[in-house]
Amino acid sequence: MTLEQLRIFLAVVEHLHFTRAAEELYITQPAVSAAIQSLEKEYNLKLFHRVGRRVEITDAGKLLKTEVQKILDQVELTKRGLQELTSLQRGELRIGSSLTIGNYWLPERISEFKQQYPGITVNCILANAEEICEGAASGLFDLGLVTGEVKPDLRHCLEQQAVDSDRLQIIVGKTHSWYEQGVVRLTDLLQTAWVMREPGSGTQQMFEQALQNWGINSAQLNVVLVLNTSEMIKAVVENGVGAAAISEMMIQKELQLATCQPRGDGAHQIPLTPSA
């Protein structure tokens, strides 16, 4: 039984005439007869009685008509659904995002996407970069957004593309000794307490890479707190606990309001951004 046979069957039911059914479907009358004969032979049932040039539908034919209409209606709905997915009229987009991106970069992009494609449902889960990469590799997410590098053992099953850039700023609270300094030297990094993100965080990965580029082992730093959100780190540092490296996206408002300023530059100096 094929969809084409079922469409031919319904056309014959509608016209009770093989030739008129053929004309409607733009096929030959023998093709219509062959399709009906094939259905009758397959199920060993008569679907129509031939009465001269016209036909009458049998009880078996009436039963098949009801079921065939349901089948073809469902096929049409399925085709329409697939077409809507192709044209992005409806569907679901599953996004995994690292915390800073999800809180500061992604909301504006999701809003723009929803305005353009209102029928698409967007589901977003926030976690650290390592968890997002693993989720994207396993198919949990259609798209993963992270800072930093993808773990080497996942690179073979993920396609990567840079969509934007970010940089880290070192922040301290007003009570910190660095607050009024114009620059912070590399040797100063070993003389203060640090508040860090947890292993697996993209922010932490970026900071450790920067330290490595400066010839500093992160194990040399005096880490007094390890927290799993940069928001909490920012709040803790604002209240006078140590220094931290966080995304510049997180202090855009402070920078715009001039409540904190980047400081200094140079081969043996790094910018200092005191937090308000």
mmCIF file of C-alpha atoms in Angstrom:
data_model
loop_
_atom_site.group_PDB
_atom_site.id
_atom_site.type_symbol
_atom_site.label_atom_id
_atom_site.label_comp_id
_atom_site.label_asym_id
_atom_site.label_seq_id
_atom_site.Cartn_x
_atom_site.Cartn_y
_atom_site.Cartn_z
ATOM 1 C CA MET A 1 0.000 0.000 0.000
ATOM 2 C CA THR A 2 1.480 3.343 -1.068
ATOM 3 C CA LEU A 3 0.399 6.933 -0.561
ATOM 4 C CA GLU A 4 -0.133 7.239 -4.316
ATOM 5 C CA GLN A 5 -2.492 4.242 -4.296
ATOM 6 C CA LEU A 6 -4.426 5.768 -1.408
ATOM 7 C CA ARG A 7 -4.783 9.104 -3.205
ATOM 8 C CA ILE A 8 -6.057 7.310 -6.305
ATOM 9 C CA PHE A 9 -8.495 5.330 -4.157
ATOM 10 C CA LEU A 10 -9.945 8.533 -2.631
ATOM 11 C CA ALA A 11 -10.311 10.133 -6.064
ATOM 12 C CA VAL A 12 -12.318 7.117 -7.267
ATOM 13 C CA VAL A 13 -14.447 7.271 -4.111
ATOM 14 C CA GLU A 14 -15.178 10.938 -4.768
ATOM 15 C CA HIS A 15 -16.124 10.517 -8.442
ATOM 16 C CA LEU A 16 -17.253 6.858 -8.448
ATOM 17 C CA HIS A 17 -15.758 6.830 -11.900
ATOM 18 C CA PHE A 18 -12.274 5.652 -12.941
ATOM 19 C CA THR A 19 -11.882 7.991 -15.919
ATOM 20 C CA ARG A 20 -12.898 11.111 -14.001
ATOM 21 C CA ALA A 21 -10.562 10.137 -11.185
ATOM 22 C CA ALA A 22 -7.757 9.781 -13.730
ATOM 23 C CA GLU A 23 -8.530 13.206 -15.188
ATOM 24 C CA GLU A 24 -8.416 14.833 -11.747
ATOM 25 C CA LEU A 25 -5.041 13.248 -10.969
ATOM 26 C CA TYR A 26 -3.612 13.798 -14.465
ATOM 27 C CA ILE A 27 -2.850 10.118 -14.936
ATOM 28 C CA THR A 28 -4.223 7.486 -17.297
ATOM 29 C CA GLN A 29 -7.374 5.460 -16.652
ATOM 30 C CA PRO A 30 -5.390 2.160 -16.798
ATOM 31 C CA ALA A 31 -3.103 3.531 -14.033
ATOM 32 C CA VAL A 32 -6.165 4.146 -11.856
ATOM 33 C CA SER A 33 -7.500 0.648 -12.524
ATOM 34 C CA ALA A 34 -4.105 -0.913 -11.775
ATOM 35 C CA ALA A 35 -3.828 0.916 -8.431
ATOM 36 C CA ILE A 36 -7.290 -0.210 -7.290
ATOM 37 C CA GLN A 37 -6.691 -3.780 -8.467
ATOM 38 C CA SER A 38 -3.394 -3.856 -6.571
ATOM 39 C CA LEU A 39 -5.123 -2.801 -3.319
ATOM 40 C CA GLU A 40 -7.911 -5.353 -3.800
ATOM 41 C CA LYS A 41 -5.430 -8.117 -4.539
ATOM 42 C CA GLU A 42 -3.217 -7.241 -1.552
ATOM 43 C CA TYR A 43 -6.105 -7.551 0.930
ATOM 44 C CA ASN A 44 -8.260 -9.997 -1.050
ATOM 45 C CA LEU A 45 -11.234 -7.652 -0.750
ATOM 46 C CA LYS A 46 -13.429 -5.881 -3.254
ATOM 47 C CA LEU A 47 -13.361 -2.132 -2.753
ATOM 48 C CA PHE A 48 -15.766 -1.299 -5.587
ATOM 49 C CA HIS A 49 -18.495 -3.025 -7.561
ATOM 50 C CA ARG A 50 -18.349 -2.232 -11.290
ATOM 51 C CA VAL A 51 -21.753 -1.139 -12.592
ATOM 52 C CA GLY A 52 -21.366 -0.342 -16.264
ATOM 53 C CA ARG A 53 -19.078 2.653 -16.567
ATOM 54 C CA ARG A 54 -19.672 3.657 -12.961
ATOM 55 C CA VAL A 55 -18.671 1.983 -9.723
ATOM 56 C CA GLU A 56 -20.223 1.566 -6.289
ATOM 57 C CA ILE A 57 -18.174 1.477 -3.122
ATOM 58 C CA THR A 58 -18.336 -1.695 -0.991
ATOM 59 C CA ASP A 59 -18.429 -1.926 2.806
ATOM 60 C CA ALA A 60 -14.709 -2.698 2.755
ATOM 61 C CA GLY A 61 -14.195 0.379 0.606
ATOM 62 C CA LYS A 62 -16.166 2.545 3.054
ATOM 63 C CA LEU A 63 -14.002 1.330 5.942
ATOM 64 C CA LEU A 64 -10.822 2.006 3.980
ATOM 65 C CA LYS A 65 -12.064 5.463 2.989
ATOM 66 C CA THR A 66 -12.365 6.555 6.629
ATOM 67 C CA GLU A 67 -8.865 5.331 7.515
ATOM 68 C CA VAL A 68 -7.235 6.598 4.322
ATOM 69 C CA GLN A 69 -8.565 10.096 4.923
ATOM 70 C CA LYS A 70 -6.987 10.068 8.403
ATOM 71 C CA ILE A 71 -3.671 8.853 6.977
ATOM 72 C CA LEU A 72 -3.532 11.483 4.232
ATOM 73 C CA ASP A 73 -4.566 14.254 6.645
ATOM 74 C CA GLN A 74 -1.720 13.250 8.960
ATOM 75 C CA VAL A 75 0.716 13.141 6.046
ATOM 76 C CA GLU A 76 -0.317 16.667 5.079
ATOM 77 C CA LEU A 77 0.140 17.899 8.645
ATOM 78 C CA THR A 78 3.576 16.303 8.764
ATOM 79 C CA LYS A 79 4.589 17.918 5.473
ATOM 80 C CA ARG A 80 3.372 21.284 6.704
ATOM 81 C CA GLY A 81 5.280 20.860 9.948
ATOM 82 C CA LEU A 82 8.495 20.025 8.121
ATOM 83 C CA GLN A 83 8.045 23.018 5.832
ATOM 84 C CA GLU A 84 7.518 25.274 8.843
ATOM 85 C CA LEU A 85 10.694 23.932 10.424
ATOM 86 C CA THR A 86 12.602 24.554 7.205
ATOM 87 C CA SER A 87 11.367 28.152 7.083
ATOM 88 C CA LEU A 88 11.882 28.602 10.865
ATOM 89 C CA GLN A 89 8.199 29.247 11.480
ATOM 90 C CA ARG A 90 8.234 26.894 14.449
ATOM 91 C CA GLY A 91 10.534 24.521 16.287
ATOM 92 C CA GLU A 92 12.853 24.468 19.284
ATOM 93 C CA LEU A 93 16.388 25.783 19.763
ATOM 94 C CA ARG A 94 18.280 24.305 22.705
ATOM 95 C CA ILE A 95 21.148 26.529 23.821
ATOM 96 C CA GLY A 96 23.780 25.831 26.437
ATOM 97 C CA SER A 97 25.743 28.836 27.635
ATOM 98 C CA SER A 98 28.499 29.546 30.114
ATOM 99 C CA LEU A 99 27.359 31.805 32.939
ATOM 100 C CA THR A 100 28.868 35.142 31.972
ATOM 101 C CA ILE A 101 27.804 34.849 28.343
ATOM 102 C CA GLY A 102 24.322 33.752 29.391
ATOM 103 C CA ASN A 103 23.855 36.598 31.825
ATOM 104 C CA TYR A 104 25.435 39.472 29.891
ATOM 105 C CA TRP A 105 25.837 38.700 26.169
ATOM 106 C CA LEU A 106 23.078 36.273 25.248
ATOM 107 C CA PRO A 107 19.818 37.971 26.410
ATOM 108 C CA GLU A 108 19.988 40.705 23.760
ATOM 109 C CA ARG A 109 20.688 38.116 21.031
ATOM 110 C CA ILE A 110 17.807 35.889 22.135
ATOM 111 C CA SER A 111 15.449 38.891 22.089
ATOM 112 C CA GLU A 112 16.512 39.750 18.534
ATOM 113 C CA PHE A 113 16.093 36.117 17.458
ATOM 114 C CA LYS A 114 12.590 35.907 18.956
ATOM 115 C CA GLN A 115 11.532 39.084 17.181
ATOM 116 C CA GLN A 116 12.631 37.590 13.872
ATOM 117 C CA TYR A 117 11.404 34.026 14.537
ATOM 118 C CA PRO A 118 8.531 34.246 17.067
ATOM 119 C CA GLY A 119 7.414 30.660 16.445
ATOM 120 C CA ILE A 120 10.723 29.144 17.597
ATOM 121 C CA THR A 121 10.886 28.125 21.264
ATOM 122 C CA VAL A 122 14.277 28.913 22.820
ATOM 123 C CA ASN A 123 15.380 26.838 25.804
ATOM 124 C CA CYS A 124 18.624 27.927 27.457
ATOM 125 C CA ILE A 125 20.622 26.241 30.217
ATOM 126 C CA LEU A 126 23.531 27.959 31.992
ATOM 127 C CA ALA A 127 26.519 26.057 33.367
ATOM 128 C CA ASN A 128 30.300 26.335 33.321
ATOM 129 C CA ALA A 129 32.130 26.077 30.009
ATOM 130 C CA GLU A 130 33.256 22.485 30.452
ATOM 131 C CA GLU A 131 29.703 21.269 31.132
ATOM 132 C CA ILE A 132 28.368 23.189 28.125
ATOM 133 C CA CYS A 133 30.971 21.649 25.806
ATOM 134 C CA GLU A 134 30.136 18.165 27.059
ATOM 135 C CA GLY A 135 26.406 18.838 26.612
ATOM 136 C CA ALA A 136 26.900 20.058 23.043
ATOM 137 C CA ALA A 137 29.039 17.008 22.229
ATOM 138 C CA SER A 138 26.395 14.620 23.583
ATOM 139 C CA GLY A 139 23.528 16.312 21.711
ATOM 140 C CA LEU A 140 21.929 17.872 24.792
ATOM 141 C CA PHE A 141 22.298 21.299 23.155
ATOM 142 C CA ASP A 142 21.905 22.374 19.532
ATOM 143 C CA LEU A 143 24.341 25.183 20.220
ATOM 144 C CA GLY A 144 26.851 25.831 22.974
ATOM 145 C CA LEU A 145 28.338 29.238 23.809
ATOM 146 C CA VAL A 146 31.502 29.361 25.923
ATOM 147 C CA THR A 147 34.589 31.452 26.536
ATOM 148 C CA GLY A 148 38.026 29.933 26.307
ATOM 149 C CA GLU A 149 39.128 26.764 24.559
ATOM 150 C CA VAL A 150 37.272 23.495 24.053
ATOM 151 C CA LYS A 151 38.880 20.519 25.792
ATOM 152 C CA PRO A 152 41.147 18.589 23.379
ATOM 153 C CA ASP A 153 39.199 15.324 23.802
ATOM 154 C CA LEU A 154 35.989 17.029 22.593
ATOM 155 C CA ARG A 155 37.367 18.941 19.614
ATOM 156 C CA HIS A 156 36.904 16.041 17.184
ATOM 157 C CA CYS A 157 33.118 16.009 17.696
ATOM 158 C CA LEU A 158 32.436 19.734 17.886
ATOM 159 C CA GLU A 159 32.560 22.449 15.249
ATOM 160 C CA GLN A 160 33.894 25.712 16.657
ATOM 161 C CA GLN A 161 33.357 29.266 15.468
ATOM 162 C CA ALA A 162 34.204 32.567 17.141
ATOM 163 C CA VAL A 163 31.121 34.815 17.338
ATOM 164 C CA ASP A 164 32.452 37.657 19.489
ATOM 165 C CA SER A 165 35.373 38.622 21.717
ATOM 166 C CA ASP A 166 35.841 39.461 25.365
ATOM 167 C CA ARG A 167 38.696 40.234 27.697
ATOM 168 C CA LEU A 168 39.338 39.939 31.390
ATOM 169 C CA GLN A 169 39.761 42.794 33.827
ATOM 170 C CA ILE A 170 41.367 42.505 37.234
ATOM 171 C CA ILE A 171 39.129 44.146 39.831
ATOM 172 C CA VAL A 172 39.615 45.145 43.452
ATOM 173 C CA GLY A 173 37.444 46.879 46.012
ATOM 174 C CA LYS A 174 37.926 50.431 47.273
ATOM 175 C CA THR A 175 39.714 49.231 50.408
ATOM 176 C CA HIS A 176 42.331 47.291 48.470
ATOM 177 C CA SER A 177 45.859 48.684 48.293
ATOM 178 C CA TRP A 178 45.781 48.547 44.483
ATOM 179 C CA TYR A 179 42.726 50.774 44.201
ATOM 180 C CA GLU A 180 44.593 54.074 43.802
ATOM 181 C CA GLN A 181 47.561 52.627 41.908
ATOM 182 C CA GLY A 182 48.053 53.571 38.283
ATOM 183 C CA VAL A 183 49.456 50.166 37.364
ATOM 184 C CA VAL A 184 49.897 46.740 38.898
ATOM 185 C CA ARG A 185 53.152 44.931 38.197
ATOM 186 C CA LEU A 186 53.392 41.206 37.640
ATOM 187 C CA THR A 187 55.264 40.729 40.897
ATOM 188 C CA ASP A 188 52.334 42.353 42.717
ATOM 189 C CA LEU A 189 50.048 39.489 41.653
ATOM 190 C CA LEU A 190 51.781 37.207 44.144
ATOM 191 C CA GLN A 191 51.306 39.650 47.025
ATOM 192 C CA THR A 192 47.496 39.702 47.293
ATOM 193 C CA ALA A 193 44.630 37.325 48.028
ATOM 194 C CA TRP A 194 42.607 36.060 45.052
ATOM 195 C CA VAL A 195 39.008 35.040 44.518
ATOM 196 C CA MET A 196 38.765 32.509 41.678
ATOM 197 C CA ARG A 197 36.192 30.716 39.537
ATOM 198 C CA GLU A 198 35.969 26.932 39.785
ATOM 199 C CA PRO A 199 37.910 24.551 37.487
ATOM 200 C CA GLY A 200 36.019 24.086 34.219
ATOM 201 C CA SER A 201 35.055 27.758 34.038
ATOM 202 C CA GLY A 202 35.925 29.581 30.825
ATOM 203 C CA THR A 203 36.821 32.696 32.806
ATOM 204 C CA GLN A 204 39.218 30.698 34.956
ATOM 205 C CA GLN A 205 40.725 29.077 31.877
ATOM 206 C CA MET A 206 41.341 32.484 30.294
ATOM 207 C CA PHE A 207 42.954 33.845 33.457
ATOM 208 C CA GLU A 208 45.224 30.825 33.842
ATOM 209 C CA GLN A 209 46.267 31.190 30.198
ATOM 210 C CA ALA A 210 47.099 34.871 30.803
ATOM 211 C CA LEU A 211 49.135 33.968 33.872
ATOM 212 C CA GLN A 212 50.990 31.344 31.877
ATOM 213 C CA ASN A 213 51.776 33.919 29.182
ATOM 214 C CA TRP A 214 53.208 36.173 31.911
ATOM 215 C CA GLY A 215 55.335 33.308 33.241
ATOM 216 C CA ILE A 216 53.271 32.828 36.407
ATOM 217 C CA ASN A 217 51.951 29.495 37.653
ATOM 218 C CA SER A 218 48.416 29.902 39.006
ATOM 219 C CA ALA A 219 49.423 27.647 41.915
ATOM 220 C CA GLN A 220 51.694 30.481 43.117
ATOM 221 C CA LEU A 221 48.731 32.769 43.786
ATOM 222 C CA ASN A 222 47.180 33.063 47.230
ATOM 223 C CA VAL A 223 43.666 31.821 46.474
ATOM 224 C CA VAL A 224 41.358 32.414 49.433
ATOM 225 C CA LEU A 225 37.997 31.694 47.788
ATOM 226 C CA VAL A 226 36.770 29.581 44.863
ATOM 227 C CA LEU A 227 33.227 30.419 43.738
ATOM 228 C CA ASN A 228 31.102 29.097 40.893
ATOM 229 C CA THR A 229 29.648 32.387 39.612
ATOM 230 C CA SER A 230 31.413 35.568 38.559
ATOM 231 C CA GLU A 231 28.511 37.580 39.991
ATOM 232 C CA MET A 232 29.316 36.268 43.459
ATOM 233 C CA ILE A 233 33.018 36.908 42.909
ATOM 234 C CA LYS A 234 32.315 40.505 41.923
ATOM 235 C CA ALA A 235 30.158 41.042 45.031
ATOM 236 C CA VAL A 236 32.761 39.502 47.346
ATOM 237 C CA VAL A 237 35.561 41.631 45.891
ATOM 238 C CA GLU A 238 33.421 44.779 46.135
ATOM 239 C CA ASN A 239 33.140 44.015 49.839
ATOM 240 C CA GLY A 240 36.907 44.014 50.270
ATOM 241 C CA VAL A 241 38.041 40.417 49.777
ATOM 242 C CA GLY A 242 41.115 40.222 47.560
ATOM 243 C CA ALA A 243 41.326 40.646 43.803
ATOM 244 C CA ALA A 244 39.687 38.767 40.926
ATOM 245 C CA ALA A 245 39.771 38.484 37.158
ATOM 246 C CA ILE A 246 36.330 38.720 35.551
ATOM 247 C CA SER A 247 34.840 39.412 32.144
ATOM 248 C CA GLU A 248 34.814 43.026 31.015
ATOM 249 C CA MET A 249 31.142 42.535 30.109
ATOM 250 C CA MET A 250 30.363 42.386 33.819
ATOM 251 C CA ILE A 251 31.667 45.879 34.556
ATOM 252 C CA GLN A 252 30.384 47.743 31.490
ATOM 253 C CA LYS A 253 27.973 49.831 33.573
ATOM 254 C CA GLU A 254 30.704 50.763 36.038
ATOM 255 C CA LEU A 255 33.021 51.729 33.189
ATOM 256 C CA GLN A 256 30.312 53.825 31.508
ATOM 257 C CA LEU A 257 29.535 55.569 34.786
ATOM 258 C CA ALA A 258 33.274 56.057 35.414
ATOM 259 C CA THR A 259 32.979 54.381 38.782
ATOM 260 C CA CYS A 260 35.905 52.176 37.793
ATOM 261 C CA GLN A 261 38.637 52.801 35.253
ATOM 262 C CA PRO A 262 41.186 50.610 33.438
ATOM 263 C CA ARG A 263 44.676 51.510 34.550
ATOM 264 C CA GLY A 264 48.128 51.202 32.996
ATOM 265 C CA ASP A 265 49.721 49.021 30.347
ATOM 266 C CA GLY A 266 53.181 47.737 29.458
ATOM 267 C CA ALA A 267 55.359 44.691 29.077
ATOM 268 C CA HIS A 268 55.641 44.133 32.816
ATOM 269 C CA GLN A 269 52.410 45.806 33.845
ATOM 270 C CA ILE A 270 48.760 44.772 33.595
ATOM 271 C CA PRO A 271 45.580 46.900 33.609
ATOM 272 C CA LEU A 272 43.971 47.455 36.975
ATOM 273 C CA THR A 273 40.208 47.952 37.115
ATOM 274 C CA PRO A 274 39.017 48.885 40.615
ATOM 275 C CA SER A 275 35.367 48.025 41.214
ATOM 276 C CA ALA A 276 32.919 50.501 42.657
#
